[in-house]
Every structure is written in C-alpha cells, then in structure tokens.
JSON list of C-alpha atoms and ligand atoms in Angstrom, two decimals:
[
{"chain": "P", "resi": 1, "resn": "UNK", "atom": "CA", "xyz": [-19.82, -4.90, -3.16]},
{"chain": "P", "resi": 2, "resn": "UNK", "atom": "CA", "xyz": [-19.47, -7.98, -5.41]},
{"chain": "P", "resi": 3, "resn": "UNK", "atom": "CA", "xyz": [-20.21, -11.28, -3.76]},
{"chain": "P", "resi": 4, "resn": "UNK", "atom": "CA", "xyz": [-16.79, -12.85, -3.88]},
{"chain": "P", "resi": 5, "resn": "UNK", "atom": "CA", "xyz": [-16.48, -13.46, -0.17]},
{"chain": "P", "resi": 6, "resn": "UNK", "atom": "CA", "xyz": [-15.30, -17.03, -0.89]},
{"chain": "P", "resi": 7, "resn": "UNK", "atom": "CA", "xyz": [-12.06, -15.63, -2.36]},
{"chain": "P", "resi": 8, "resn": "UNK", "atom": "CA", "xyz": [-9.54, -15.25, 0.51]},
{"chain": "P", "resi": 9, "resn": "UNK", "atom": "CA", "xyz": [-7.88, -11.90, 1.08]},
{"chain": "P", "resi": 10, "resn": "UNK", "atom": "CA", "xyz": [-4.86, -11.23, 3.29]},
{"chain": "P", "resi": 11, "resn": "UNK", "atom": "CA", "xyz": [-4.85, -7.51, 4.11]},
{"chain": "P", "resi": 12, "resn": "UNK", "atom": "CA", "xyz": [-1.57, -6.00, 5.31]},
{"chain": "P", "resi": 13, "resn": "UNK", "atom": "CA", "xyz": [-1.85, -2.39, 6.45]},
{"chain": "P", "resi": 14, "resn": "UNK", "atom": "CA", "xyz": [0.81, -0.23, 8.01]},
{"chain": "P", "resi": 15, "resn": "UNK", "atom": "CA", "xyz": [2.81, 2.97, 7.85]},
{"chain": "P", "resi": 16, "resn": "UNK", "atom": "CA", "xyz": [5.13, 4.12, 5.11]},
{"chain": "P", "resi": 17, "resn": "UNK", "atom": "CA", "xyz": [8.31, 2.07, 4.54]},
{"chain": "P", "resi": 18, "resn": "UNK", "atom": "CA", "xyz": [7.33, -0.59, 7.08]},
{"chain": "P", "resi": 19, "resn": "UNK", "atom": "CA", "xyz": [8.19, -3.33, 4.58]},
{"chain": "P", "resi": 20, "resn": "UNK", "atom": "CA", "xyz": [4.58, -4.33, 4.04]},
{"chain": "P", "resi": 21, "resn": "UNK", "atom": "CA", "xyz": [4.97, -4.32, 0.24]},
{"chain": "P", "resi": 22, "resn": "UNK", "atom": "CA", "xyz": [7.95, -6.67, 0.32]},
{"chain": "P", "resi": 23, "resn": "UNK", "atom": "CA", "xyz": [6.28, -9.05, 2.78]},
{"chain": "P", "resi": 24, "resn": "UNK", "atom": "CA", "xyz": [2.92, -8.96, 0.95]},
{"chain": "P", "resi": 25, "resn": "UNK", "atom": "CA", "xyz": [4.60, -9.76, -2.37]},
{"chain": "P", "resi": 26, "resn": "UNK", "atom": "CA", "xyz": [6.56, -12.67, -0.91]},
{"chain": "P", "resi": 27, "resn": "UNK", "atom": "CA", "xyz": [3.48, -14.12, 0.77]},
{"chain": "P", "resi": 28, "resn": "UNK", "atom": "CA", "xyz": [1.50, -13.77, -2.49]},
{"chain": "P", "resi": 29, "resn": "UNK", "atom": "CA", "xyz": [4.26, -15.60, -4.38]},
{"chain": "P", "resi": 30, "resn": "UNK", "atom": "CA", "xyz": [4.40, -18.39, -1.82]},
{"chain": "P", "resi": 31, "resn": "UNK", "atom": "CA", "xyz": [0.62, -18.93, -1.90]},
{"chain": "P", "resi": 32, "resn": "UNK", "atom": "CA", "xyz": [0.26, -18.35, -5.66]},
{"chain": "P", "resi": 33, "resn": "UNK", "atom": "CA", "xyz": [-2.15, -15.47, -4.91]},
{"chain": "P", "resi": 34, "resn": "UNK", "atom": "CA", "xyz": [-2.62, -12.18, -6.75]},
{"chain": "P", "resi": 35, "resn": "UNK", "atom": "CA", "xyz": [-0.99, -9.07, -5.29]},
{"chain": "P", "resi": 36, "resn": "UNK", "atom": "CA", "xyz": [-2.25, -5.50, -5.03]},
{"chain": "P", "resi": 37, "resn": "UNK", "atom": "CA", "xyz": [-0.03, -2.60, -3.96]},
{"chain": "P", "resi": 38, "resn": "UNK", "atom": "CA", "xyz": [-2.79, -0.09, -3.21]},
{"chain": "P", "resi": 39, "resn": "UNK", "atom": "CA", "xyz": [-0.28, 2.67, -2.45]},
{"chain": "P", "resi": 40, "resn": "UNK", "atom": "CA", "xyz": [0.86, 2.45, -6.08]},
{"chain": "P", "resi": 41, "resn": "UNK", "atom": "CA", "xyz": [-2.61, 3.61, -7.17]},
{"chain": "P", "resi": 42, "resn": "UNK", "atom": "CA", "xyz": [-2.38, 6.73, -4.99]},
{"chain": "P", "resi": 43, "resn": "UNK", "atom": "CA", "xyz": [1.16, 7.31, -6.27]},
{"chain": "P", "resi": 44, "resn": "UNK", "atom": "CA", "xyz": [-0.06, 6.94, -9.88]},
{"chain": "P", "resi": 45, "resn": "UNK", "atom": "CA", "xyz": [-2.74, 9.58, -9.32]},
{"chain": "P", "resi": 46, "resn": "UNK", "atom": "CA", "xyz": [-0.04, 11.83, -7.85]},
{"chain": "P", "resi": 47, "resn": "UNK", "atom": "CA", "xyz": [2.32, 11.23, -10.78]},
{"chain": "P", "resi": 48, "resn": "UNK", "atom": "CA", "xyz": [-0.38, 11.91, -13.36]},
{"chain": "P", "resi": 49, "resn": "UNK", "atom": "CA", "xyz": [-1.36, 15.09, -11.47]},
{"chain": "P", "resi": 50, "resn": "UNK", "atom": "CA", "xyz": [2.28, 16.26, -11.51]},
{"chain": "P", "resi": 51, "resn": "UNK", "atom": "CA", "xyz": [2.68, 15.42, -15.20]},
{"chain": "P", "resi": 52, "resn": "UNK", "atom": "CA", "xyz": [-0.52, 17.31, -16.05]},
{"chain": "P", "resi": 53, "resn": "UNK", "atom": "CA", "xyz": [0.32, 20.25, -13.73]},
{"chain": "P", "resi": 54, "resn": "UNK", "atom": "CA", "xyz": [-2.97, 19.84, -11.87]},
{"chain": "P", "resi": 55, "resn": "UNK", "atom": "CA", "xyz": [-3.34, 22.01, -8.79]},
{"chain": "P", "resi": 56, "resn": "UNK", "atom": "CA", "xyz": [-3.70, 20.14, -5.49]},
{"chain": "P", "resi": 57, "resn": "UNK", "atom": "CA", "xyz": [-6.95, 22.05, -4.83]},
{"chain": "P", "resi": 58, "resn": "UNK", "atom": "CA", "xyz": [-8.53, 21.08, -8.16]},
{"chain": "P", "resi": 59, "resn": "UNK", "atom": "CA", "xyz": [-10.43, 18.13, -6.70]},
{"chain": "P", "resi": 60, "resn": "UNK", "atom": "CA", "xyz": [-12.74, 17.59, -9.71]},
{"chain": "P", "resi": 61, "resn": "UNK", "atom": "CA", "xyz": [-9.78, 17.06, -12.06]},
{"chain": "P", "resi": 62, "resn": "UNK", "atom": "CA", "xyz": [-7.94, 14.89, -9.51]},
{"chain": "P", "resi": 63, "resn": "UNK", "atom": "CA", "xyz": [-11.01, 12.67, -9.09]},
{"chain": "P", "resi": 64, "resn": "UNK", "atom": "CA", "xyz": [-11.28, 12.41, -12.85]},
{"chain": "P", "resi": 65, "resn": "UNK", "atom": "CA", "xyz": [-7.63, 11.28, -12.99]},
{"chain": "P", "resi": 66, "resn": "UNK", "atom": "CA", "xyz": [-8.27, 8.67, -10.28]},
{"chain": "P", "resi": 67, "resn": "UNK", "atom": "CA", "xyz": [-11.37, 7.30, -12.06]},
{"chain": "P", "resi": 68, "resn": "UNK", "atom": "CA", "xyz": [-9.72, 7.08, -15.46]},
{"chain": "P", "resi": 69, "resn": "UNK", "atom": "CA", "xyz": [-6.18, 5.96, -14.62]},
{"chain": "P", "resi": 70, "resn": "UNK", "atom": "CA", "xyz": [-4.86, 4.02, -17.63]},
{"chain": "P", "resi": 71, "resn": "UNK", "atom": "CA", "xyz": [-2.63, 1.64, -15.72]},
{"chain": "P", "resi": 72, "resn": "UNK", "atom": "CA", "xyz": [-1.21, -1.82, -16.39]},
{"chain": "P", "resi": 73, "resn": "UNK", "atom": "CA", "xyz": [0.36, -3.87, -13.61]},
{"chain": "P", "resi": 74, "resn": "UNK", "atom": "CA", "xyz": [2.98, -6.24, -15.05]},
{"chain": "P", "resi": 75, "resn": "UNK", "atom": "CA", "xyz": [5.00, -8.80, -13.08]},
{"chain": "P", "resi": 76, "resn": "UNK", "atom": "CA", "xyz": [7.78, -6.35, -12.27]},
{"chain": "P", "resi": 77, "resn": "UNK", "atom": "CA", "xyz": [6.64, -3.10, -13.87]},
{"chain": "P", "resi": 78, "resn": "UNK", "atom": "CA", "xyz": [3.79, -0.60, -13.73]},
{"chain": "P", "resi": 79, "resn": "UNK", "atom": "CA", "xyz": [2.79, 1.30, -16.88]},
{"chain": "P", "resi": 80, "resn": "UNK", "atom": "CA", "xyz": [0.82, 4.54, -16.95]},
{"chain": "P", "resi": 81, "resn": "UNK", "atom": "CA", "xyz": [-0.62, 5.54, -20.33]},
{"chain": "P", "resi": 82, "resn": "UNK", "atom": "CA", "xyz": [1.66, 2.92, -21.89]},
{"chain": "P", "resi": 83, "resn": "UNK", "atom": "CA", "xyz": [4.89, 4.21, -20.29]},
{"chain": "P", "resi": 84, "resn": "UNK", "atom": "CA", "xyz": [6.82, 2.35, -17.58]},
{"chain": "P", "resi": 85, "resn": "UNK", "atom": "CA", "xyz": [6.69, 4.44, -14.39]},
{"chain": "P", "resi": 86, "resn": "UNK", "atom": "CA", "xyz": [7.87, 1.85, -11.84]},
{"chain": "P", "resi": 87, "resn": "UNK", "atom": "CA", "xyz": [10.67, 4.08, -10.51]},
{"chain": "P", "resi": 88, "resn": "UNK", "atom": "CA", "xyz": [8.96, 7.44, -11.14]},
{"chain": "P", "resi": 89, "resn": "UNK", "atom": "CA", "xyz": [6.20, 6.66, -8.63]},
{"chain": "P", "resi": 90, "resn": "UNK", "atom": "CA", "xyz": [8.74, 5.68, -5.93]},
{"chain": "P", "resi": 91, "resn": "UNK", "atom": "CA", "xyz": [10.28, 9.14, -5.47]},
{"chain": "P", "resi": 92, "resn": "UNK", "atom": "CA", "xyz": [9.74, 10.91, -2.13]},
{"chain": "P", "resi": 93, "resn": "UNK", "atom": "CA", "xyz": [8.04, 13.78, -3.99]},
{"chain": "P", "resi": 94, "resn": "UNK", "atom": "CA", "xyz": [5.47, 11.41, -5.46]},
{"chain": "P", "resi": 95, "resn": "UNK", "atom": "CA", "xyz": [4.95, 9.67, -2.10]},
{"chain": "P", "resi": 96, "resn": "UNK", "atom": "CA", "xyz": [4.35, 12.96, -0.31]},
{"chain": "P", "resi": 97, "resn": "UNK", "atom": "CA", "xyz": [1.83, 14.15, -2.93]},
{"chain": "P", "resi": 98, "resn": "UNK", "atom": "CA", "xyz": [0.11, 10.72, -2.84]},
{"chain": "P", "resi": 99, "resn": "UNK", "atom": "CA", "xyz": [-0.28, 11.05, 0.92]},
{"chain": "P", "resi": 100, "resn": "UNK", "atom": "CA", "xyz": [-1.78, 14.54, 0.50]},
{"chain": "P", "resi": 101, "resn": "UNK", "atom": "CA", "xyz": [-4.21, 13.43, -2.24]},
{"chain": "P", "resi": 102, "resn": "UNK", "atom": "CA", "xyz": [-5.19, 10.39, -0.16]},
{"chain": "P", "resi": 103, "resn": "UNK", "atom": "CA", "xyz": [-6.77, 12.73, 2.40]},
{"chain": "P", "resi": 104, "resn": "UNK", "atom": "CA", "xyz": [-9.58, 13.54, -0.10]},
{"chain": "P", "resi": 105, "resn": "UNK", "atom": "CA", "xyz": [-12.52, 11.14, 0.43]},
{"chain": "P", "resi": 106, "resn": "UNK", "atom": "CA", "xyz": [-13.63, 11.64, -3.21]},
{"chain": "P", "resi": 107, "resn": "UNK", "atom": "CA", "xyz": [-10.29, 10.33, -4.48]},
{"chain": "P", "resi": 108, "resn": "UNK", "atom": "CA", "xyz": [-10.45, 7.32, -2.14]},
{"chain": "P", "resi": 109, "resn": "UNK", "atom": "CA", "xyz": [-13.96, 6.50, -3.38]},
{"chain": "P", "resi": 110, "resn": "UNK", "atom": "CA", "xyz": [-12.85, 6.84, -7.01]},
{"chain": "P", "resi": 111, "resn": "UNK", "atom": "CA", "xyz": [-10.22, 4.12, -6.39]},
{"chain": "P", "resi": 112, "resn": "UNK", "atom": "CA", "xyz": [-12.39, 1.72, -4.39]},
{"chain": "P", "resi": 113, "resn": "UNK", "atom": "CA", "xyz": [-13.83, -0.51, -7.15]},
{"chain": "P", "resi": 114, "resn": "UNK", "atom": "CA", "xyz": [-10.51, -0.68, -8.96]},
{"chain": "P", "resi": 115, "resn": "UNK", "atom": "CA", "xyz": [-8.95, -2.13, -5.80]},
{"chain": "P", "resi": 116, "resn": "UNK", "atom": "CA", "xyz": [-11.80, -4.61, -5.22]},
{"chain": "P", "resi": 117, "resn": "UNK", "atom": "CA", "xyz": [-11.44, -5.89, -8.80]},
{"chain": "P", "resi": 118, "resn": "UNK", "atom": "CA", "xyz": [-8.10, -7.42, -7.78]},
{"chain": "P", "resi": 119, "resn": "UNK", "atom": "CA", "xyz": [-9.97, -9.97, -5.67]},
{"chain": "P", "resi": 120, "resn": "UNK", "atom": "CA", "xyz": [-9.62, -12.94, -8.00]},
{"chain": "P", "resi": 121, "resn": "UNK", "atom": "CA", "xyz": [-9.20, -16.68, -7.44]},
{"chain": "P", "resi": 122, "resn": "UNK", "atom": "CA", "xyz": [-7.23, -18.31, -5.90]},
{"chain": "P", "resi": 123, "resn": "UNK", "atom": "CA", "xyz": [-6.81, -15.32, -3.54]},
{"chain": "P", "resi": 124, "resn": "UNK", "atom": "CA", "xyz": [-5.31, -11.90, -2.97]},
{"chain": "P", "resi": 125, "resn": "UNK", "atom": "CA", "xyz": [-2.60, -10.43, -0.78]},
{"chain": "P", "resi": 126, "resn": "UNK", "atom": "CA", "xyz": [-2.80, -6.66, -0.59]},
{"chain": "P", "resi": 127, "resn": "UNK", "atom": "CA", "xyz": [-1.06, -3.88, 1.29]},
{"chain": "P", "resi": 128, "resn": "UNK", "atom": "CA", "xyz": [-1.94, -0.30, 2.12]},
{"chain": "P", "resi": 129, "resn": "UNK", "atom": "CA", "xyz": [-3.55, 1.76, 4.87]},
{"chain": "P", "resi": 130, "resn": "UNK", "atom": "CA", "xyz": [-7.23, 0.76, 4.76]},
{"chain": "P", "resi": 131, "resn": "UNK", "atom": "CA", "xyz": [-7.22, -2.66, 3.11]},
{"chain": "P", "resi": 132, "resn": "UNK", "atom": "CA", "xyz": [-8.64, -4.44, 6.16]},
{"chain": "P", "resi": 133, "resn": "UNK", "atom": "CA", "xyz": [-10.79, -1.58, 7.46]},
{"chain": "P", "resi": 134, "resn": "UNK", "atom": "CA", "xyz": [-12.47, -0.26, 4.29]},
{"chain": "P", "resi": 135, "resn": "UNK", "atom": "CA", "xyz": [-11.66, -2.06, 1.04]},
{"chain": "P", "resi": 136, "resn": "UNK", "atom": "CA", "xyz": [-11.77, -5.70, 2.18]},
{"chain": "P", "resi": 137, "resn": "UNK", "atom": "CA", "xyz": [-13.52, -5.65, 5.58]},
{"chain": "P", "resi": 138, "resn": "UNK", "atom": "CA", "xyz": [-14.16, -9.42, 5.28]},
{"chain": "P", "resi": 139, "resn": "UNK", "atom": "CA", "xyz": [-10.47, -10.29, 4.73]},
{"chain": "P", "resi": 140, "resn": "UNK", "atom": "CA", "xyz": [-9.64, -13.69, 6.23]},
{"chain": "P", "resi": 141, "resn": "UNK", "atom": "CA", "xyz": [-6.45, -12.31, 7.80]},
{"chain": "P", "resi": 142, "resn": "UNK", "atom": "CA", "xyz": [-5.77, -8.68, 8.71]},
{"chain": "P", "resi": 143, "resn": "UNK", "atom": "CA", "xyz": [-2.32, -7.56, 9.77]},
{"chain": "P", "resi": 144, "resn": "UNK", "atom": "CA", "xyz": [-1.02, -4.23, 11.01]},
{"chain": "P", "resi": 145, "resn": "UNK", "atom": "CA", "xyz": [2.64, -4.30, 10.05]},
{"chain": "P", "resi": 146, "resn": "UNK", "atom": "CA", "xyz": [4.89, -1.69, 11.56]},
{"chain": "P", "resi": 147, "resn": "UNK", "atom": "CA", "xyz": [8.45, -0.84, 12.63]},
{"chain": "P", "resi": 148, "resn": "UNK", "atom": "CA", "xyz": [10.04, 2.12, 14.39]},
{"chain": "P", "resi": 149, "resn": "UNK", "atom": "CA", "xyz": [10.30, 5.32, 12.30]},
{"chain": "P", "resi": 150, "resn": "UNK", "atom": "CA", "xyz": [14.13, 5.21, 12.60]},
{"chain": "P", "resi": 151, "resn": "UNK", "atom": "CA", "xyz": [14.41, 1.69, 11.24]},
{"chain": "P", "resi": 152, "resn": "UNK", "atom": "CA", "xyz": [11.98, 2.51, 8.43]},
{"chain": "P", "resi": 153, "resn": "UNK", "atom": "CA", "xyz": [14.09, 5.55, 7.46]},
{"chain": "P", "resi": 154, "resn": "UNK", "atom": "CA", "xyz": [17.21, 3.36, 7.41]},
{"chain": "P", "resi": 155, "resn": "UNK", "atom": "CA", "xyz": [15.50, 0.75, 5.22]},
{"chain": "P", "resi": 156, "resn": "UNK", "atom": "CA", "xyz": [14.20, 3.38, 2.78]},
{"chain": "P", "resi": 157, "resn": "UNK", "atom": "CA", "xyz": [17.68, 4.98, 2.65]},
{"chain": "P", "resi": 158, "resn": "UNK", "atom": "CA", "xyz": [19.25, 1.63, 1.74]},
{"chain": "P", "resi": 159, "resn": "UNK", "atom": "CA", "xyz": [16.61, 0.97, -0.95]},
{"chain": "P", "resi": 160, "resn": "UNK", "atom": "CA", "xyz": [17.12, 4.38, -2.59]},
{"chain": "P", "resi": 161, "resn": "UNK", "atom": "CA", "xyz": [20.93, 4.15, -2.52]},
{"chain": "P", "resi": 162, "resn": "UNK", "atom": "CA", "xyz": [20.78, 0.65, -4.01]},
{"chain": "P", "resi": 163, "resn": "UNK", "atom": "CA", "xyz": [18.65, 2.05, -6.85]},
{"chain": "P", "resi": 164, "resn": "UNK", "atom": "CA", "xyz": [21.29, 4.74, -7.43]},
{"chain": "P", "resi": 165, "resn": "UNK", "atom": "CA", "xyz": [18.95, 7.50, -6.20]},
{"chain": "P", "resi": 166, "resn": "UNK", "atom": "CA", "xyz": [19.93, 10.45, -3.96]},
{"chain": "P", "resi": 167, "resn": "UNK", "atom": "CA", "xyz": [18.99, 10.15, -0.29]},
{"chain": "P", "resi": 168, "resn": "UNK", "atom": "CA", "xyz": [19.54, 11.88, 3.03]},
{"chain": "P", "resi": 169, "resn": "UNK", "atom": "CA", "xyz": [18.67, 9.89, 6.15]},
{"chain": "P", "resi": 170, "resn": "UNK", "atom": "CA", "xyz": [17.57, 12.93, 8.23]},
{"chain": "P", "resi": 171, "resn": "UNK", "atom": "CA", "xyz": [15.23, 14.15, 5.47]},
{"chain": "P", "resi": 172, "resn": "UNK", "atom": "CA", "xyz": [13.85, 10.64, 5.05]},
{"chain": "P", "resi": 173, "resn": "UNK", "atom": "CA", "xyz": [13.12, 10.32, 8.77]},
{"chain": "P", "resi": 174, "resn": "UNK", "atom": "CA", "xyz": [11.37, 13.69, 8.75]},
{"chain": "P", "resi": 175, "resn": "UNK", "atom": "CA", "xyz": [9.30, 12.75, 5.67]},
{"chain": "P", "resi": 176, "resn": "UNK", "atom": "CA", "xyz": [8.31, 9.44, 7.24]},
{"chain": "P", "resi": 177, "resn": "UNK", "atom": "CA", "xyz": [7.22, 11.13, 10.47]},
{"chain": "P", "resi": 178, "resn": "UNK", "atom": "CA", "xyz": [5.20, 13.77, 8.59]},
{"chain": "P", "resi": 179, "resn": "UNK", "atom": "CA", "xyz": [3.60, 11.13, 6.36]},
{"chain": "P", "resi": 180, "resn": "UNK", "atom": "CA", "xyz": [2.69, 8.99, 9.42]},
{"chain": "P", "resi": 181, "resn": "UNK", "atom": "CA", "xyz": [1.12, 12.03, 11.02]},
{"chain": "P", "resi": 182, "resn": "UNK", "atom": "CA", "xyz": [-0.96, 12.85, 7.92]},
{"chain": "P", "resi": 183, "resn": "UNK", "atom": "CA", "xyz": [-1.97, 9.21, 7.23]},
{"chain": "P", "resi": 184, "resn": "UNK", "atom": "CA", "xyz": [-3.00, 8.71, 10.88]},
{"chain": "P", "resi": 185, "resn": "UNK", "atom": "CA", "xyz": [-4.89, 11.95, 11.35]},
{"chain": "P", "resi": 186, "resn": "UNK", "atom": "CA", "xyz": [-6.94, 12.27, 8.17]},
{"chain": "P", "resi": 187, "resn": "UNK", "atom": "CA", "xyz": [-10.69, 12.04, 8.69]},
{"chain": "P", "resi": 188, "resn": "UNK", "atom": "CA", "xyz": [-11.38, 9.37, 6.02]},
{"chain": "P", "resi": 189, "resn": "UNK", "atom": "CA", "xyz": [-9.89, 5.88, 6.43]},
{"chain": "P", "resi": 190, "resn": "UNK", "atom": "CA", "xyz": [-7.04, 6.93, 8.75]},
{"chain": "P", "resi": 191, "resn": "UNK", "atom": "CA", "xyz": [-4.12, 4.59, 9.26]},
{"chain": "P", "resi": 192, "resn": "UNK", "atom": "CA", "xyz": [-4.68, 2.63, 12.47]},
{"chain": "P", "resi": 193, "resn": "UNK", "atom": "CA", "xyz": [-4.59, -0.88, 13.81]},
{"chain": "P", "resi": 194, "resn": "UNK", "atom": "CA", "xyz": [-8.15, -2.24, 13.65]},
{"chain": "P", "resi": 195, "resn": "UNK", "atom": "CA", "xyz": [-9.39, -4.25, 16.62]},
{"chain": "P", "resi": 196, "resn": "UNK", "atom": "CA", "xyz": [-9.53, -7.32, 14.35]},
{"chain": "P", "resi": 197, "resn": "UNK", "atom": "CA", "xyz": [-5.99, -6.87, 12.96]},
{"chain": "P", "resi": 198, "resn": "UNK", "atom": "CA", "xyz": [-2.93, -8.71, 14.30]},
{"chain": "P", "resi": 199, "resn": "UNK", "atom": "CA", "xyz": [0.11, -6.59, 15.12]},
{"chain": "P", "resi": 200, "resn": "UNK", "atom": "CA", "xyz": [3.37, -7.52, 13.42]},
{"chain": "P", "resi": 201, "resn": "UNK", "atom": "CA", "xyz": [6.28, -5.32, 14.54]},
{"chain": "P", "resi": 202, "resn": "UNK", "atom": "CA", "xyz": [9.23, -5.95, 12.21]},
{"chain": "P", "resi": 203, "resn": "UNK", "atom": "CA", "xyz": [11.71, -3.63, 13.95]},
{"chain": "P", "resi": 204, "resn": "UNK", "atom": "CA", "xyz": [13.89, -6.58, 14.91]},
{"chain": "P", "resi": 205, "resn": "UNK", "atom": "CA", "xyz": [12.67, -9.17, 12.41]},
{"chain": "P", "resi": 206, "resn": "UNK", "atom": "CA", "xyz": [14.23, -10.21, 9.12]},
{"chain": "P", "resi": 207, "resn": "UNK", "atom": "CA", "xyz": [12.09, -10.25, 5.97]},
{"chain": "P", "resi": 208, "resn": "UNK", "atom": "CA", "xyz": [12.08, -14.06, 6.06]},
{"chain": "P", "resi": 209, "resn": "UNK", "atom": "CA", "xyz": [10.89, -14.11, 9.69]},
{"chain": "P", "resi": 210, "resn": "UNK", "atom": "CA", "xyz": [8.08, -11.64, 8.97]},
{"chain": "P", "resi": 211, "resn": "UNK", "atom": "CA", "xyz": [6.97, -13.61, 5.90]},
{"chain": "P", "resi": 212, "resn": "UNK", "atom": "CA", "xyz": [7.01, -16.82, 7.95]},
{"chain": "P", "resi": 213, "resn": "UNK", "atom": "CA", "xyz": [4.83, -15.25, 10.64]},
{"chain": "P", "resi": 214, "resn": "UNK", "atom": "CA", "xyz": [2.18, -14.16, 8.11]},
{"chain": "P", "resi": 215, "resn": "UNK", "atom": "CA", "xyz": [2.12, -17.60, 6.47]},
{"chain": "P", "resi": 216, "resn": "UNK", "atom": "CA", "xyz": [1.89, -19.26, 9.87]},
{"chain": "P", "resi": 217, "resn": "UNK", "atom": "CA", "xyz": [-1.13, -17.11, 10.86]},
{"chain": "P", "resi": 218, "resn": "UNK", "atom": "CA", "xyz": [-2.79, -17.80, 7.50]},
{"chain": "P", "resi": 219, "resn": "UNK", "atom": "CA", "xyz": [-2.27, -21.56, 7.81]},
{"chain": "P", "resi": 220, "resn": "UNK", "atom": "CA", "xyz": [-3.63, -21.52, 11.38]},
{"chain": "P", "resi": 221, "resn": "UNK", "atom": "CA", "xyz": [-6.80, -19.76, 10.19]},
{"chain": "P", "resi": 222, "resn": "UNK", "atom": "CA", "xyz": [-7.24, -22.15, 7.23]},
{"chain": "P", "resi": 223, "resn": "UNK", "atom": "CA", "xyz": [-6.79, -25.17, 9.48]},
{"chain": "P", "resi": 224, "resn": "UNK", "atom": "CA", "xyz": [-9.79, -24.01, 11.56]},
{"chain": "P", "resi": 225, "resn": "UNK", "atom": "CA", "xyz": [-12.13, -23.68, 8.56]},
{"chain": "P", "resi": 226, "resn": "UNK", "atom": "CA", "xyz": [-14.40, -26.77, 8.43]},
{"chain": "P", "resi": 227, "resn": "UNK", "atom": "CA", "xyz": [-14.10, -28.72, 5.15]},
{"chain": "I", "resi": 1, "resn": "DC", "atom": "O1", "xyz": [2.27, 2.67, 0.73]},
{"chain": "I", "resi": 1, "resn": "DC", "atom": "P1", "xyz": [2.81, 3.90, 0.00]},
{"chain": "I", "resi": 1, "resn": "DC", "atom": "O2", "xyz": [3.88, 4.64, 0.74]},
{"chain": "I", "resi": 1, "resn": "DC", "atom": "O3", "xyz": [3.22, 3.55, -1.39]},
{"chain": "I", "resi": 1, "resn": "DC", "atom": "O4", "xyz": [1.54, 4.90, -0.13]},
{"chain": "I", "resi": 1, "resn": "DC", "atom": "C1", "xyz": [1.67, 6.22, -0.58]},
{"chain": "I", "resi": 1, "resn": "DC", "atom": "C2", "xyz": [0.59, 7.07, 0.06]},
{"chain": "I", "resi": 1, "resn": "DC", "atom": "O5", "xyz": [-0.70, 6.66, -0.43]},
{"chain": "I", "resi": 1, "resn": "DC", "atom": "C3", "xyz": [0.50, 6.97, 1.58]},
{"chain": "I", "resi": 1, "resn": "DC", "atom": "O6", "xyz": [1.27, 7.95, 2.23]},
{"chain": "I", "resi": 1, "resn": "DC", "atom": "C4", "xyz": [-0.97, 7.17, 1.86]},
{"chain": "I", "resi": 1, "resn": "DC", "atom": "C5", "xyz": [-1.67, 6.72, 0.60]},
{"chain": "I", "resi": 1, "resn": "DC", "atom": "N1", "xyz": [-2.35, 5.44, 0.74]},
{"chain": "I", "resi": 1, "resn": "DC", "atom": "C6", "xyz": [-3.59, 5.44, 1.32]},
{"chain": "I", "resi": 1, "resn": "DC", "atom": "O7", "xyz": [-4.05, 6.47, 1.78]},
{"chain": "I", "resi": 1, "resn": "DC", "atom": "N2", "xyz": [-4.31, 4.29, 1.38]},
{"chain": "I", "resi": 1, "resn": "DC", "atom": "C7", "xyz": [-3.81, 3.13, 0.90]},
{"chain": "I", "resi": 1, "resn": "DC", "atom": "N3", "xyz": [-4.54, 2.02, 0.97]},
{"chain": "I", "resi": 1, "resn": "DC", "atom": "C8", "xyz": [-2.50, 3.12, 0.35]},
{"chain": "I", "resi": 1, "resn": "DC", "atom": "C9", "xyz": [-1.79, 4.28, 0.29]}
]
C-alpha cells in the first residue's frame, strides 16, 4: 500500500440503494474532497463483459477486463472506451451482474489499486461495500449507511421513473433483497458493519440530515486531532 496515510478518507459502506452515493458526493462537495463511487467500477466491468459477450464463468477474461478498464470519471459523466455510459451502468441488469462478478476475489483484487489511486489531497470520500474494511482500512471515518429494504426500493423506483426508465416496485424490492443476500454472504469482503464503523440508518432521515450527520462526525474527529 502507498504511504499516503496523511490524506483523510471518509469511507461510506452500505447496501444497494441506501443513498450512500448521494450522501458521499454531497459530503465530498462540501469538504472539497475527491469522490470515488467504487460500485461504478464493478458496474463498468459488468457492462464491458455484457458488451463483449463474455461468459460469467470466464474468470480470466473478466479479470483482464477489470485490470484494463479504459475509464474516465468526469464531473457528471463516466466514459468507458471513450463513450459516455453514465446511464448504461445504472440499469438493474448491470447492477445484478456487477454483484455477481463482485463475488470473485480475483476481480476484487484487480480493482484494488485503481481504487486506492483515488486517495489524493486534500482528501477522499468514497462509497461501496468494503471501503472501510479492505480498501482503506485506515480511513479516518467509517460509516455503515443503511435503510430498510422497502424504503430503498421506493427510492430506487423514484430515481428510475424520474430518469424516464421503466420500473416495477415489487421487482425492485426483490432485486434489492437478492443483492443484499449475495453481497452479505460472499466469502471475500462481504458487506457488513465493521466494529469500527458508525451506523447511520437513513430510513427516516432526509438527505440533508444524513449529510449533516456525516459532516458532524468528521468535524468531531478532526477537532480531536492534535495540531
Ligand atoms: O453500489 P452499487 O449498487 O453501484 O454496486 C454494484 C455492485 O457492485 C454491488 O451489488 C456489489 C458490488 N460492489 C462491491 O462488491 N464492492 C464495492 N466496494 C462496491 C460495489
């Protein structure tokens, strides 16, 4: 691991559609920090695998895709091989395949350094499943952000409808429950609240309240660091 332990990282892990991406982005903006959506990397591997018709059992090719992803993260857009794929990686199909591919330890390893490279001054806010446990174990603040499966399905439904995409709330709830199950029960880097992570349940919180809570925890921690 590179020795950049003086660069603060806020790691926000949690289940699918918990709102961690929205909160992480807002906190990053507020602090002027960089932002990494680690789930996007798994989704990009899934998209590239679908585009190239790679079989889910062809691990060698999938690892090769993960190692050589030609991706550019812009302010609002993500490009893969020079093409904007911001919406393409957000489909349920892509999310489900990403969750399946994420169970392969070799694919996770292939993405590790790429994620750590995002740790740049003045700091990083990142979200995913193993940001605090595996990728940035020395993160200054680790949060496990969650909400009930029903509320997450409702939020995802609203997002998809607003984007003009097709959605069915019952299917979404089922997908979310299956994805939780797979993300929690895989043998490598399973989704769980680490003993050093603070729980933030957003079931009955607004986005602004959740953002405020994260900033408040971060400021508390910074205030205790001797100058
Ligand atoms: O956060 P998301 O829904 O965009 O992530 C898509 C999938 O990628 C998720 O179901 C599991 C996987 N993932 C992971 O295993 N580890 C991460 N740090 C981020 C995502």
